[in-house]
XYZ file of C-alpha atoms in Angstrom:
571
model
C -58.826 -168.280 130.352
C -60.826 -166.855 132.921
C -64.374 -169.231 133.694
C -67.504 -167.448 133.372
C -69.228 -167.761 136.853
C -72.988 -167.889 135.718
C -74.105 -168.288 139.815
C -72.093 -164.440 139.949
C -74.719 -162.918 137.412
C -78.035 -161.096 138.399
C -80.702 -164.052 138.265
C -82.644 -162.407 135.408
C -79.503 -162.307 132.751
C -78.434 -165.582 134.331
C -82.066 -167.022 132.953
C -81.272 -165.393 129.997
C -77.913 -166.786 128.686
C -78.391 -170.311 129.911
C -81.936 -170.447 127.984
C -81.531 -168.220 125.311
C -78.020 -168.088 124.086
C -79.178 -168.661 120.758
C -80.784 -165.073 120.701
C -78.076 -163.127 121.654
C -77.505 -160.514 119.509
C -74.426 -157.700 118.983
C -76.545 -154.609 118.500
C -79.955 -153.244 118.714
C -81.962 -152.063 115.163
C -83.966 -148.899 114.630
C -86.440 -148.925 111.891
C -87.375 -145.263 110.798
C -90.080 -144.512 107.666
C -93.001 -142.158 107.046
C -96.338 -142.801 105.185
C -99.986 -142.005 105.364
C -102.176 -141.407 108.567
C -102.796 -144.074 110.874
C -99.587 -145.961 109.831
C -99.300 -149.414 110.612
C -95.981 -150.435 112.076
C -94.222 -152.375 109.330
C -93.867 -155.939 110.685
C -95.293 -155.503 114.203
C -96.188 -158.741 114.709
C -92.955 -160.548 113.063
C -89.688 -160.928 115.350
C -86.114 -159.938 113.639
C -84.233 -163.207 113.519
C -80.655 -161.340 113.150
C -78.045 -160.632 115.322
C -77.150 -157.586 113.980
C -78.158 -155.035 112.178
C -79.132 -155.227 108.187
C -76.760 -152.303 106.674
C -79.053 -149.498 105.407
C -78.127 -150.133 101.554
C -79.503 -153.672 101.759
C -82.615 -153.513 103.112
C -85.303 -154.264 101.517
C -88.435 -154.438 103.867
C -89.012 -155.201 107.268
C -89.330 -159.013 108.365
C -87.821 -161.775 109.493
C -84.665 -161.644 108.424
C -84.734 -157.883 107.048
C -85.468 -154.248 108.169
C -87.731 -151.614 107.240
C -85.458 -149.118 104.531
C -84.902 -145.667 106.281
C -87.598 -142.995 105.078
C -86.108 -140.022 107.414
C -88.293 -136.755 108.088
C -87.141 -133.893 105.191
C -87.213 -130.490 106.819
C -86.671 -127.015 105.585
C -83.852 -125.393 108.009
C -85.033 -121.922 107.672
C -88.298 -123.480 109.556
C -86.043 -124.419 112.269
C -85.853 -121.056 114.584
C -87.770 -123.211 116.820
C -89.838 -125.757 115.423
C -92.122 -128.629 117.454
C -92.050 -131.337 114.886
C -95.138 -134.023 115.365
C -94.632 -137.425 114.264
C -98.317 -138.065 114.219
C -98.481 -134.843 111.710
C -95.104 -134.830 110.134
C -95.993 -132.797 107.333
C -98.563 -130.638 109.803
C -101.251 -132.608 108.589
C -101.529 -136.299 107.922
C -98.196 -137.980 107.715
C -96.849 -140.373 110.005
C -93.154 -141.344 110.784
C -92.722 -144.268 113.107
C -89.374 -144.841 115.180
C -89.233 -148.667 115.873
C -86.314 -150.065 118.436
C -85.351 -153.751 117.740
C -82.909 -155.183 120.574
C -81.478 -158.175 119.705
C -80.960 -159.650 123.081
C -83.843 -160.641 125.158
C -84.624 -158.309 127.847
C -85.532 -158.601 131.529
C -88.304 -156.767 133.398
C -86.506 -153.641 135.559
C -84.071 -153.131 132.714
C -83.043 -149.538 132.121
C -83.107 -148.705 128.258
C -81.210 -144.943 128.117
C -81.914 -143.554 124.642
C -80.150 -140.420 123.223
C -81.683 -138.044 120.605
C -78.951 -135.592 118.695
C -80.071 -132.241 116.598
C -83.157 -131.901 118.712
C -85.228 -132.425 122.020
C -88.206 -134.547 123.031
C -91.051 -132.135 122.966
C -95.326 -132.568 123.635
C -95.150 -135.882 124.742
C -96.791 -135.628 128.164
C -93.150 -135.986 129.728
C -94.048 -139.609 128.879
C -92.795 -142.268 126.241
C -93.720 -146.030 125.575
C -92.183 -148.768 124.240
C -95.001 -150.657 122.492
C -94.956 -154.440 121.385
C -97.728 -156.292 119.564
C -99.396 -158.575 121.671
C -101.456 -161.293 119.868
C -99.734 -161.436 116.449
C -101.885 -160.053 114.409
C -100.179 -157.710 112.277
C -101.409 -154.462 111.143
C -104.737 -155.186 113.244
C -102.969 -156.608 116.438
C -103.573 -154.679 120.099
C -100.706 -153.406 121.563
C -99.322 -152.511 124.761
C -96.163 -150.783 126.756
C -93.507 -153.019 127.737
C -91.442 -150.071 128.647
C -92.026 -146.795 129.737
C -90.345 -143.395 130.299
C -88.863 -142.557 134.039
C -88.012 -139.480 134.681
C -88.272 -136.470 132.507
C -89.016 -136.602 128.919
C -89.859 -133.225 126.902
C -87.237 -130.716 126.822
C -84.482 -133.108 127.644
C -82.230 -134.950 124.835
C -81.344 -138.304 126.607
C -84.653 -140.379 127.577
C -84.007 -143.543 130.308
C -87.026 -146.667 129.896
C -87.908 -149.162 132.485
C -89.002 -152.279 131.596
C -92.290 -153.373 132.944
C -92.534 -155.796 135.876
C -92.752 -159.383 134.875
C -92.107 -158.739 131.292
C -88.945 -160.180 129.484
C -88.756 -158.309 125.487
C -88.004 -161.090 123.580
C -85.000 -161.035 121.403
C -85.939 -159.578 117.682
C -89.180 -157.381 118.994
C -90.349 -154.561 116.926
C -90.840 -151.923 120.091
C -92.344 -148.537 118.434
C -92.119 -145.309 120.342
C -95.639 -143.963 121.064
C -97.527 -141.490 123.273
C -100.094 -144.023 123.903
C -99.462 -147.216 125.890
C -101.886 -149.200 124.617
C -104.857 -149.591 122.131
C -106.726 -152.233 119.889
C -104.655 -152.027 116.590
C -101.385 -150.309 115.732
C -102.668 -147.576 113.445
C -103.349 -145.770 116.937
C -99.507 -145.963 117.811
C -99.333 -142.078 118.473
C -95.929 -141.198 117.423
C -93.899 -139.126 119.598
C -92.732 -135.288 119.010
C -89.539 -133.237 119.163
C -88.569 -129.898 118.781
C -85.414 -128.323 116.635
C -83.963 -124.985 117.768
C -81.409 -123.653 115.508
C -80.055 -120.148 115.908
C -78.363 -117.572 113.404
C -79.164 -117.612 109.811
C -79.067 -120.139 106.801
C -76.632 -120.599 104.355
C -76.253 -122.714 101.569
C -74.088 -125.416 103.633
C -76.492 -125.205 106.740
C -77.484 -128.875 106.881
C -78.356 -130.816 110.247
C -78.967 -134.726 111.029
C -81.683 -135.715 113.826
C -80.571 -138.983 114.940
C -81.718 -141.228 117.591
C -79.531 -144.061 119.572
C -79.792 -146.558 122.224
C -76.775 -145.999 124.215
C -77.406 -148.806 126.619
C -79.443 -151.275 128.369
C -78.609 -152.363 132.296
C -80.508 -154.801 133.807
C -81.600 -154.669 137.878
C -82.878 -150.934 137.668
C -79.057 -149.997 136.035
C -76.707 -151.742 138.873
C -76.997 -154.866 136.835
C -75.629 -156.486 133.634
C -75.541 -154.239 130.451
C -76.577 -155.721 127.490
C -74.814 -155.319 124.115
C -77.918 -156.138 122.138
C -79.706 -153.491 123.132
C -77.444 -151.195 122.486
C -77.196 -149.223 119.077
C -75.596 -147.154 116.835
C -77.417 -144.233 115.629
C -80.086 -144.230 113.524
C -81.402 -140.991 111.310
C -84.346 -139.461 111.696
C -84.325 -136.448 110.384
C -82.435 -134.492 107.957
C -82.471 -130.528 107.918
C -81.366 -128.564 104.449
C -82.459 -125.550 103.222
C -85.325 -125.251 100.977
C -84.351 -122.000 99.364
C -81.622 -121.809 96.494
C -80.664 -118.810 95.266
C -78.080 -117.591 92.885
C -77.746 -121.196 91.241
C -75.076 -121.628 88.804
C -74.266 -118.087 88.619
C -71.116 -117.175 87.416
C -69.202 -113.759 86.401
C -69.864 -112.873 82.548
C -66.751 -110.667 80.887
C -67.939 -108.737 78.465
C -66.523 -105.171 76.969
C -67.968 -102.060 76.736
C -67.438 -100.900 72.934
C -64.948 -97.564 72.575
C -65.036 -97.362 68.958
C -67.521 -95.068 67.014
C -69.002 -98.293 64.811
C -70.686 -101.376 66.510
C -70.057 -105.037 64.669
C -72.057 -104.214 61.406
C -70.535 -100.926 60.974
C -73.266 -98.635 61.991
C -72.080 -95.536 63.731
C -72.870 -95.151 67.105
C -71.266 -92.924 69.996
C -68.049 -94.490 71.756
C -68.654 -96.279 75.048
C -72.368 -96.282 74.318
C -72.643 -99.893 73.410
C -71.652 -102.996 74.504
C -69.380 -105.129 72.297
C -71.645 -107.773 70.865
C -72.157 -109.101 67.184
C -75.622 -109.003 65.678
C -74.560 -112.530 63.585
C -73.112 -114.131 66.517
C -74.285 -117.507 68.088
C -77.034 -118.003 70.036
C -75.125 -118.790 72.352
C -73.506 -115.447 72.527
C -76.659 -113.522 72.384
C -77.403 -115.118 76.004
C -75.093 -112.998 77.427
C -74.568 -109.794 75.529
C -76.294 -107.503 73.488
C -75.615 -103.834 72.516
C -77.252 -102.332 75.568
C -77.318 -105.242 78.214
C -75.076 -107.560 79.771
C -76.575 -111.148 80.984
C -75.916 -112.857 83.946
C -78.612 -116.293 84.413
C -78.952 -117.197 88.320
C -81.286 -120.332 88.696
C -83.104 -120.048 91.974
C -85.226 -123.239 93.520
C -87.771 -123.888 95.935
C -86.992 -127.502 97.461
C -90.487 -127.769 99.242
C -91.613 -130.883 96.823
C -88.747 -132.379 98.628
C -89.301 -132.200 101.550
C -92.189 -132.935 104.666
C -92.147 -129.722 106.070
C -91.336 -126.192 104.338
C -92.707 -122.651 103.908
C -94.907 -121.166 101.591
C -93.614 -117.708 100.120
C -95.441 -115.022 100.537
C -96.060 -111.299 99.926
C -93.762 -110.350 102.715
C -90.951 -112.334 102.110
C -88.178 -110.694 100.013
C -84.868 -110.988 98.425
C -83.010 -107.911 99.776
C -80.415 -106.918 96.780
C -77.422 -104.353 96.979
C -75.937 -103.639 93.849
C -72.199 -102.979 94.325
C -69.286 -102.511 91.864
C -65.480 -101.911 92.115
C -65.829 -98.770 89.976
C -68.626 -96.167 88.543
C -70.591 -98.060 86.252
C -71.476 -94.587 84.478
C -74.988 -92.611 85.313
C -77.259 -94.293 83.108
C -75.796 -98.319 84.141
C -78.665 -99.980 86.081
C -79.344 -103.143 87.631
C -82.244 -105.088 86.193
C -84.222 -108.429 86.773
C -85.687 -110.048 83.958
C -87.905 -113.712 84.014
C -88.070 -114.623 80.917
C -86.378 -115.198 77.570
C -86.872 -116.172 73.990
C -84.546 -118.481 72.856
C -84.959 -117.225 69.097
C -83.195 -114.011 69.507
C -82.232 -113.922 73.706
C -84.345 -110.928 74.271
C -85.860 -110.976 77.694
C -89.011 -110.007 79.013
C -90.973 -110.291 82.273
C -89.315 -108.036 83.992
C -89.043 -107.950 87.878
C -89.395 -104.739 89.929
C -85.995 -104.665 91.672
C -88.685 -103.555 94.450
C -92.064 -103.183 93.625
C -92.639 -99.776 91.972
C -89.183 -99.404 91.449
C -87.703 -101.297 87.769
C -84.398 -100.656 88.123
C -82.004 -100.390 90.941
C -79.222 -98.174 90.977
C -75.584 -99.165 91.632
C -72.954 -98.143 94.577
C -69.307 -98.584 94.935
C -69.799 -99.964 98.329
C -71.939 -101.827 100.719
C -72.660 -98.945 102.890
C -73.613 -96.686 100.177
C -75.944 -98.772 97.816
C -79.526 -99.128 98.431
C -81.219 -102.088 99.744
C -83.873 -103.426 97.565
C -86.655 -105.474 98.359
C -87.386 -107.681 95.469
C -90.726 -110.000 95.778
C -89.555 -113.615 96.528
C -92.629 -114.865 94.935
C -91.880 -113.001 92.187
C -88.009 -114.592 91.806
C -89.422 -118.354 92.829
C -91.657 -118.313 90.596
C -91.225 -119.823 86.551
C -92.512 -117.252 83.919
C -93.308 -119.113 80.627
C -90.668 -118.754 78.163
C -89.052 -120.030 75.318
C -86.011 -120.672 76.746
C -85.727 -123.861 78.357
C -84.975 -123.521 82.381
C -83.990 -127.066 83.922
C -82.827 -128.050 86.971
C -79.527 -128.907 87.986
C -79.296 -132.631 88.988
C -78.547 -131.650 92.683
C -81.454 -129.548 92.578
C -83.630 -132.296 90.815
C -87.408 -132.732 92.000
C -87.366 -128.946 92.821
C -89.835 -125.722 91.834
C -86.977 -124.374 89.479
C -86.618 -120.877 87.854
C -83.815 -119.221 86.007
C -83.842 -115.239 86.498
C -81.187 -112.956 84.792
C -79.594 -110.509 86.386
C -78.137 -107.683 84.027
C -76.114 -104.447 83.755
C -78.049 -102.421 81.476
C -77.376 -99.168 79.447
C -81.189 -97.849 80.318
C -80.397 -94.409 77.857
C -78.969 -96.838 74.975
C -77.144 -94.993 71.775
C -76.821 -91.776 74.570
C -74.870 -92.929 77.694
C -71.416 -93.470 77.855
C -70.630 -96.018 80.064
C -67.460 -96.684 82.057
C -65.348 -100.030 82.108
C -62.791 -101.821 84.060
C -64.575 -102.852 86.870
C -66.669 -105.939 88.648
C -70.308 -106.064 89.320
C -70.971 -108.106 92.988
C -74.373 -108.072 94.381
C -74.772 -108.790 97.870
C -77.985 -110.461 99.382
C -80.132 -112.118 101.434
C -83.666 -113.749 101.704
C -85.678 -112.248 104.333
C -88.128 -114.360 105.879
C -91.084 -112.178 107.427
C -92.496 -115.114 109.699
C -91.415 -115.290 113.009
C -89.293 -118.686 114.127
C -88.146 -118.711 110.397
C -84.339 -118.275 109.993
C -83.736 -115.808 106.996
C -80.529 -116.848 104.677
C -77.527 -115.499 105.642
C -76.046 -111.895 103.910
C -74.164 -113.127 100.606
C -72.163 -111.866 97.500
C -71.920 -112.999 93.881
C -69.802 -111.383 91.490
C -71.315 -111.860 88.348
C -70.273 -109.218 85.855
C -66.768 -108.481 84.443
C -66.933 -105.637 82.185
C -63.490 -104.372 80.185
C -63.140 -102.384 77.118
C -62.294 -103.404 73.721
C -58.864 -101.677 74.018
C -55.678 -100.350 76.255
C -56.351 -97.462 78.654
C -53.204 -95.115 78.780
C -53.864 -92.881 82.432
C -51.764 -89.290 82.766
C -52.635 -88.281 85.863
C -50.884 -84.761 85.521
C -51.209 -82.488 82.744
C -50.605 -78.629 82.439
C -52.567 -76.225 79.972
C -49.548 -75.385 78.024
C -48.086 -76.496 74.300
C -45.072 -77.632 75.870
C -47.010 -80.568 77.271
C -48.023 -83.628 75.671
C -48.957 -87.365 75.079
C -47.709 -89.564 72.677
C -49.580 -92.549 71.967
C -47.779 -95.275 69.910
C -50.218 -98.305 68.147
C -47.619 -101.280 67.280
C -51.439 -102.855 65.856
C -51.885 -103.884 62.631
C -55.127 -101.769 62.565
C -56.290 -98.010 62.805
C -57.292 -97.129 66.501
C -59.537 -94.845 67.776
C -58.842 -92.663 70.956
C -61.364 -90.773 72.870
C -60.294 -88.668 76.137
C -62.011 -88.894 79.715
C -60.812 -85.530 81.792
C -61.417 -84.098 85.245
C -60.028 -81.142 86.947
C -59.161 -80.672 90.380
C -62.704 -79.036 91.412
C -64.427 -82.235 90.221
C -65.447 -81.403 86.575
C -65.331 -84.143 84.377
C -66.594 -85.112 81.031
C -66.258 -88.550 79.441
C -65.517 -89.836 75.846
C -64.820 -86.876 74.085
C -63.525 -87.987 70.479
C -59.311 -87.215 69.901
C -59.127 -89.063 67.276
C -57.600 -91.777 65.556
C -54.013 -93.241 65.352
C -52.912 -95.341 62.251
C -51.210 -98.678 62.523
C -47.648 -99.244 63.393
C -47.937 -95.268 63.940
C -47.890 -92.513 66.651
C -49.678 -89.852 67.391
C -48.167 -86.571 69.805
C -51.673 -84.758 71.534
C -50.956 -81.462 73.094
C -52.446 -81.021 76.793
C -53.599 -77.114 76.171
C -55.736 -78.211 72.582
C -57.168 -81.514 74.638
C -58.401 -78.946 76.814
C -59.769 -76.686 74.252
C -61.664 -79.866 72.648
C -62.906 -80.674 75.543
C -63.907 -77.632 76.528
C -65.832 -77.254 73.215
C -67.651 -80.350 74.054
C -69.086 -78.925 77.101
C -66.597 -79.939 79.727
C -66.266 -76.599 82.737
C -62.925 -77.204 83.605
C -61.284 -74.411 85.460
C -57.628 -73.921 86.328
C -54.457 -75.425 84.700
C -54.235 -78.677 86.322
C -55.968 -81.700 84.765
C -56.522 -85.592 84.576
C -56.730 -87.417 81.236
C -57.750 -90.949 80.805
C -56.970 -92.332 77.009
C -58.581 -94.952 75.515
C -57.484 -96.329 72.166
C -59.357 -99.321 70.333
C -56.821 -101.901 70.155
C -55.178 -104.722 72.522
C -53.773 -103.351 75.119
C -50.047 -104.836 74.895
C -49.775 -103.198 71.338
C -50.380 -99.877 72.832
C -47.679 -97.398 74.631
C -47.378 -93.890 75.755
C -46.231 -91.228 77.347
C -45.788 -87.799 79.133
C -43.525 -85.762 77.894
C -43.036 -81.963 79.871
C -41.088 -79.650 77.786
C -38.698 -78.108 79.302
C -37.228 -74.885 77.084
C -32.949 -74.906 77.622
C -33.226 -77.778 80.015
C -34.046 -81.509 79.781
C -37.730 -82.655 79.014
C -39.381 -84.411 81.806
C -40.402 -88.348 79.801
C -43.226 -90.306 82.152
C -44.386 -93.770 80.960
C -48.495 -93.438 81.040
C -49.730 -95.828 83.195
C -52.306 -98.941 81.763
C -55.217 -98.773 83.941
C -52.712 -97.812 87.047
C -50.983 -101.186 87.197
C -47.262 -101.129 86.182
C -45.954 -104.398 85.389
C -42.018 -105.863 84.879
């Protein structure tokens, strides 16, 4: 084995590990909590005894032989476009967070201490940070004074180099707090130092950032020297960045059907495709998604700022700015509606929310580029309206301003407008921040309506005016099914659920193109020309229902064409 030559070291470590081997430690400590104005430093005046550091789970407060528990800074990352962040003022008014280095090693005077701050940059300190120790052992009312200051720059940079003051060895175990001030007659005037976060782009939900603070090392003889392990550390939070918005909580895609017969659940006539399917004597449980003239989607939305030590405070020009999109036509009279409220008794909802203020409902687009944007109050989503119906918190979102919103598809002429089917209803939005520096949440989608019909849909995408052709529509159900006829020509007239008929169970039924047209025709659809579109639906499930096209073709064969169900063919 090599032999340590002591008489090779720099004289100041040489004093140090042949009179104070006992104190030499693997790894410097950071302490890092928050609390009131004026903060005391937790300890000041009591030396850690360890040689390393207590692991953050079992600490329980800062002495002797224990550290201070980390209490991290909480900030709101849509504050973050460029945020100075005061330690003296955490939460911008009267909350302090100290940042207290504990080597473990004693350490000489000219000893270069080069600390490294991640997620952020010093910022407002006067290009100037001290290492403060306690000097008479007084505790909470003990002066204090730098044993280490800042050389070189400070504010705007992210790595920070100390030089320990001349004649001054840090004894091993020293609780050294980071302050503005050098010195002063008791430790609730440690001025905590300041930083500044600059994040760019938007927020999403998974936009989360750390602030952490390490000593990377400590070299003694003005860094040509000796480095010293414990002063060195791993890195310590300080801050943690998540966003303070939520929005869209728990929302998930509700299938319901739009109802093609000519009876709802208790019997009552109504007009096909008017009505959603729903059952008056269903569960409650049921009624919170469906009735006969609204489908229910519930979106929680929360406002972390009890959480955390810096946030925003909503106001009137902040806004939630909503497209409402679907894969298909919804039908003229489907709207998009907000509603804040609901009684649990029956699920009716009230409080309704302007989709933009002066506007109730918004109307719906097949596409992004074509739907308007709307700008729904924030304030007005954020914010609980009293209720019946219980709205709680998630347990991730625990501790937070909480309120449930639903989101529906609504039938706004109910009993009159026929409504369209087979298609998905996905919102897209963002929250809009009006202040500037504030980073507004990043453009999302939620597809949270499913809406079918209670039946098969049999597509002929070619028919002539002419007796010779026809559709036959076989029901292998064990019920009587309704069919009602959407047609179009090829000048864009169209009418919608025009009543056929019915077709008995285990039966067939043979509908002639040229008396479609003249039924449809009497029902107020302008068709011109020979050449239309029908769309068939027929109340029952869809793989007991078949058709087809059949062109007759006098003297010659007769042209057969399976109809397609909802234009997917399938092996």
């Amino acid at each position: 084995m090599k032999k340590f030559n002591l008489a090779a070291l720099p004289l100041a470590v040489a004093g140090i590990v042949a009179s104070n081997s006992a104190f030499a430690g693997t790894q410097a400590c950071f302490e890092v909590y928050k609390g009131a104005d004026a903060l005391a430093v937790a300890a000041f005046d009591t030396n850690y005894a360890a040689a390393a550091c207590i692991a953050e789970a079992d600490r329980l407060a800062a002495g002797a032989a224990d550290l201070e528990p980390t209490a991290e800074a909480a900030i709101a990352y849509e504050l973050t476009g460029d945020l100075d962040v005061d330690f003296d003022a955490l939460d911008g008014v009267d909350t302090d967070l100290h940042i207290v280095y504990i080597p473990t090693t004693d350490i000489p005077s000219g000893t270069l201490i080069t600390m490294t701050i991640t997620g952020a940059t010093f910022a407002n300190n006067a290009d100037i940070i001290h290492l403060v120790q306690d000097e008479d052992g007084a505790g909470a009312g003990t002066t204090f004074a730098a044993v280490a200051s800042t050389d070189g720059a400070v504010d705007g940079e992210n790595t920070i180099t100390f030089l320990t003051k001349a004649g001054v060895t840090i004894t091993a175990g020293t609780r050294l707090a980071l302050s503005q001030v050098s010195t002063g007659a008791v430790s609730t005037a440690i001025e905590p130092i300041s930083i500044n976060i600059l994040n760019e782009g938007c927020t999403d939900p998974s936009s989360s950032q750390t602030v952490t603070i390490q000593a990377n090392s400590a070299v003694t003889d003005g860094g040509t020297g000796f480095s010293i392990a414990g002063a060195a550390s791993t890195a310590q939070l300080v801050a943690d960045i998540s966003p303070q918005f939520v929005t869209f909580s728990g929302s998930t895609s509700i299938e319901e059907e739009v109802n093609a017969e000519s009876t709802d659940s208790e019997g009552a006539a109504i007009v096909a495709r008017t009505e959603f399917v729903y059952d008056a004597s269903a569960t409650l449980a049921d009624r919170f998604t469906v009735n006969a003239s609204q489908v229910l989607s519930i979106a929680g939305f929360a406002d972390r700022a009890p959480l955390l030590d810096q946030s925003i405070a909503l106001d009137a020009d902040d806004h939630l700015i909503t497209r409402f999109v679907t894969s298909a036509d919804p039908g003229a009279t489907v709207e998009a509606g907000i509603y804040n409220s609901m009684t649990a008794a029956s699920g009716v909802l009230a409080a309704q929310i302007d989709v933009e203020t002066g506007t109730t409902f918004g109307t719906i687009a097949q596409s992004t580029a074509d739907a308007t944007a709307y700008l729904t109050e924030a304030t007005d989503l954020f914010t609980a309206v009293a209720g019946t119906q219980a709205e709680a918190a998630p347990a991730a979102l625990a501790g937070s301003v909480y309120n449930d919103v639903w989101y529906v598809l609504e039938n706004t002429d109910p009993g009159v407008g026929v409504m369209n089917f087979n298609y998905t209803h996905t919102p897209e939005y963002t929250l809009e921040l009006d202040t500037a520096g504030e980073l507004d949440h990043c453009v999302q989608e939620r597809t949270i309506h499913d809406i079918g019909v209670n039946g098969a849909v049999l597509k002929v995408p070619y028919t002539f005016d002419t007796n010779n052709n026809f559709v036959r529509i076989t029901n292998e159900h064990n019920e009587e099914a309704e069919i009602t006829l959407d047609i179009f020509d090829e000048s864009g007239n169209q009418a919608t659920s025009i009543a056929v008929g019915n077709v008995g169970e285990h039966a067939s039924v043979v509908l002639r193109a040229n008396e479609l047209i003249d039924l449809a025709q009497a029902a107020g659809y302008m068709g011109v020309g020979d050449r239309h579109t029908m769309t068939f639906t027929v109340t029952a499930p869809r793989d007991s229902v078949h058709g087809v096209s059949v062109q007759a073709i006098p003297g010659g064969v007769d042209r057969v064409m399976p109809v397609l169900d909802q234009n997917v063919w399938t092996q």
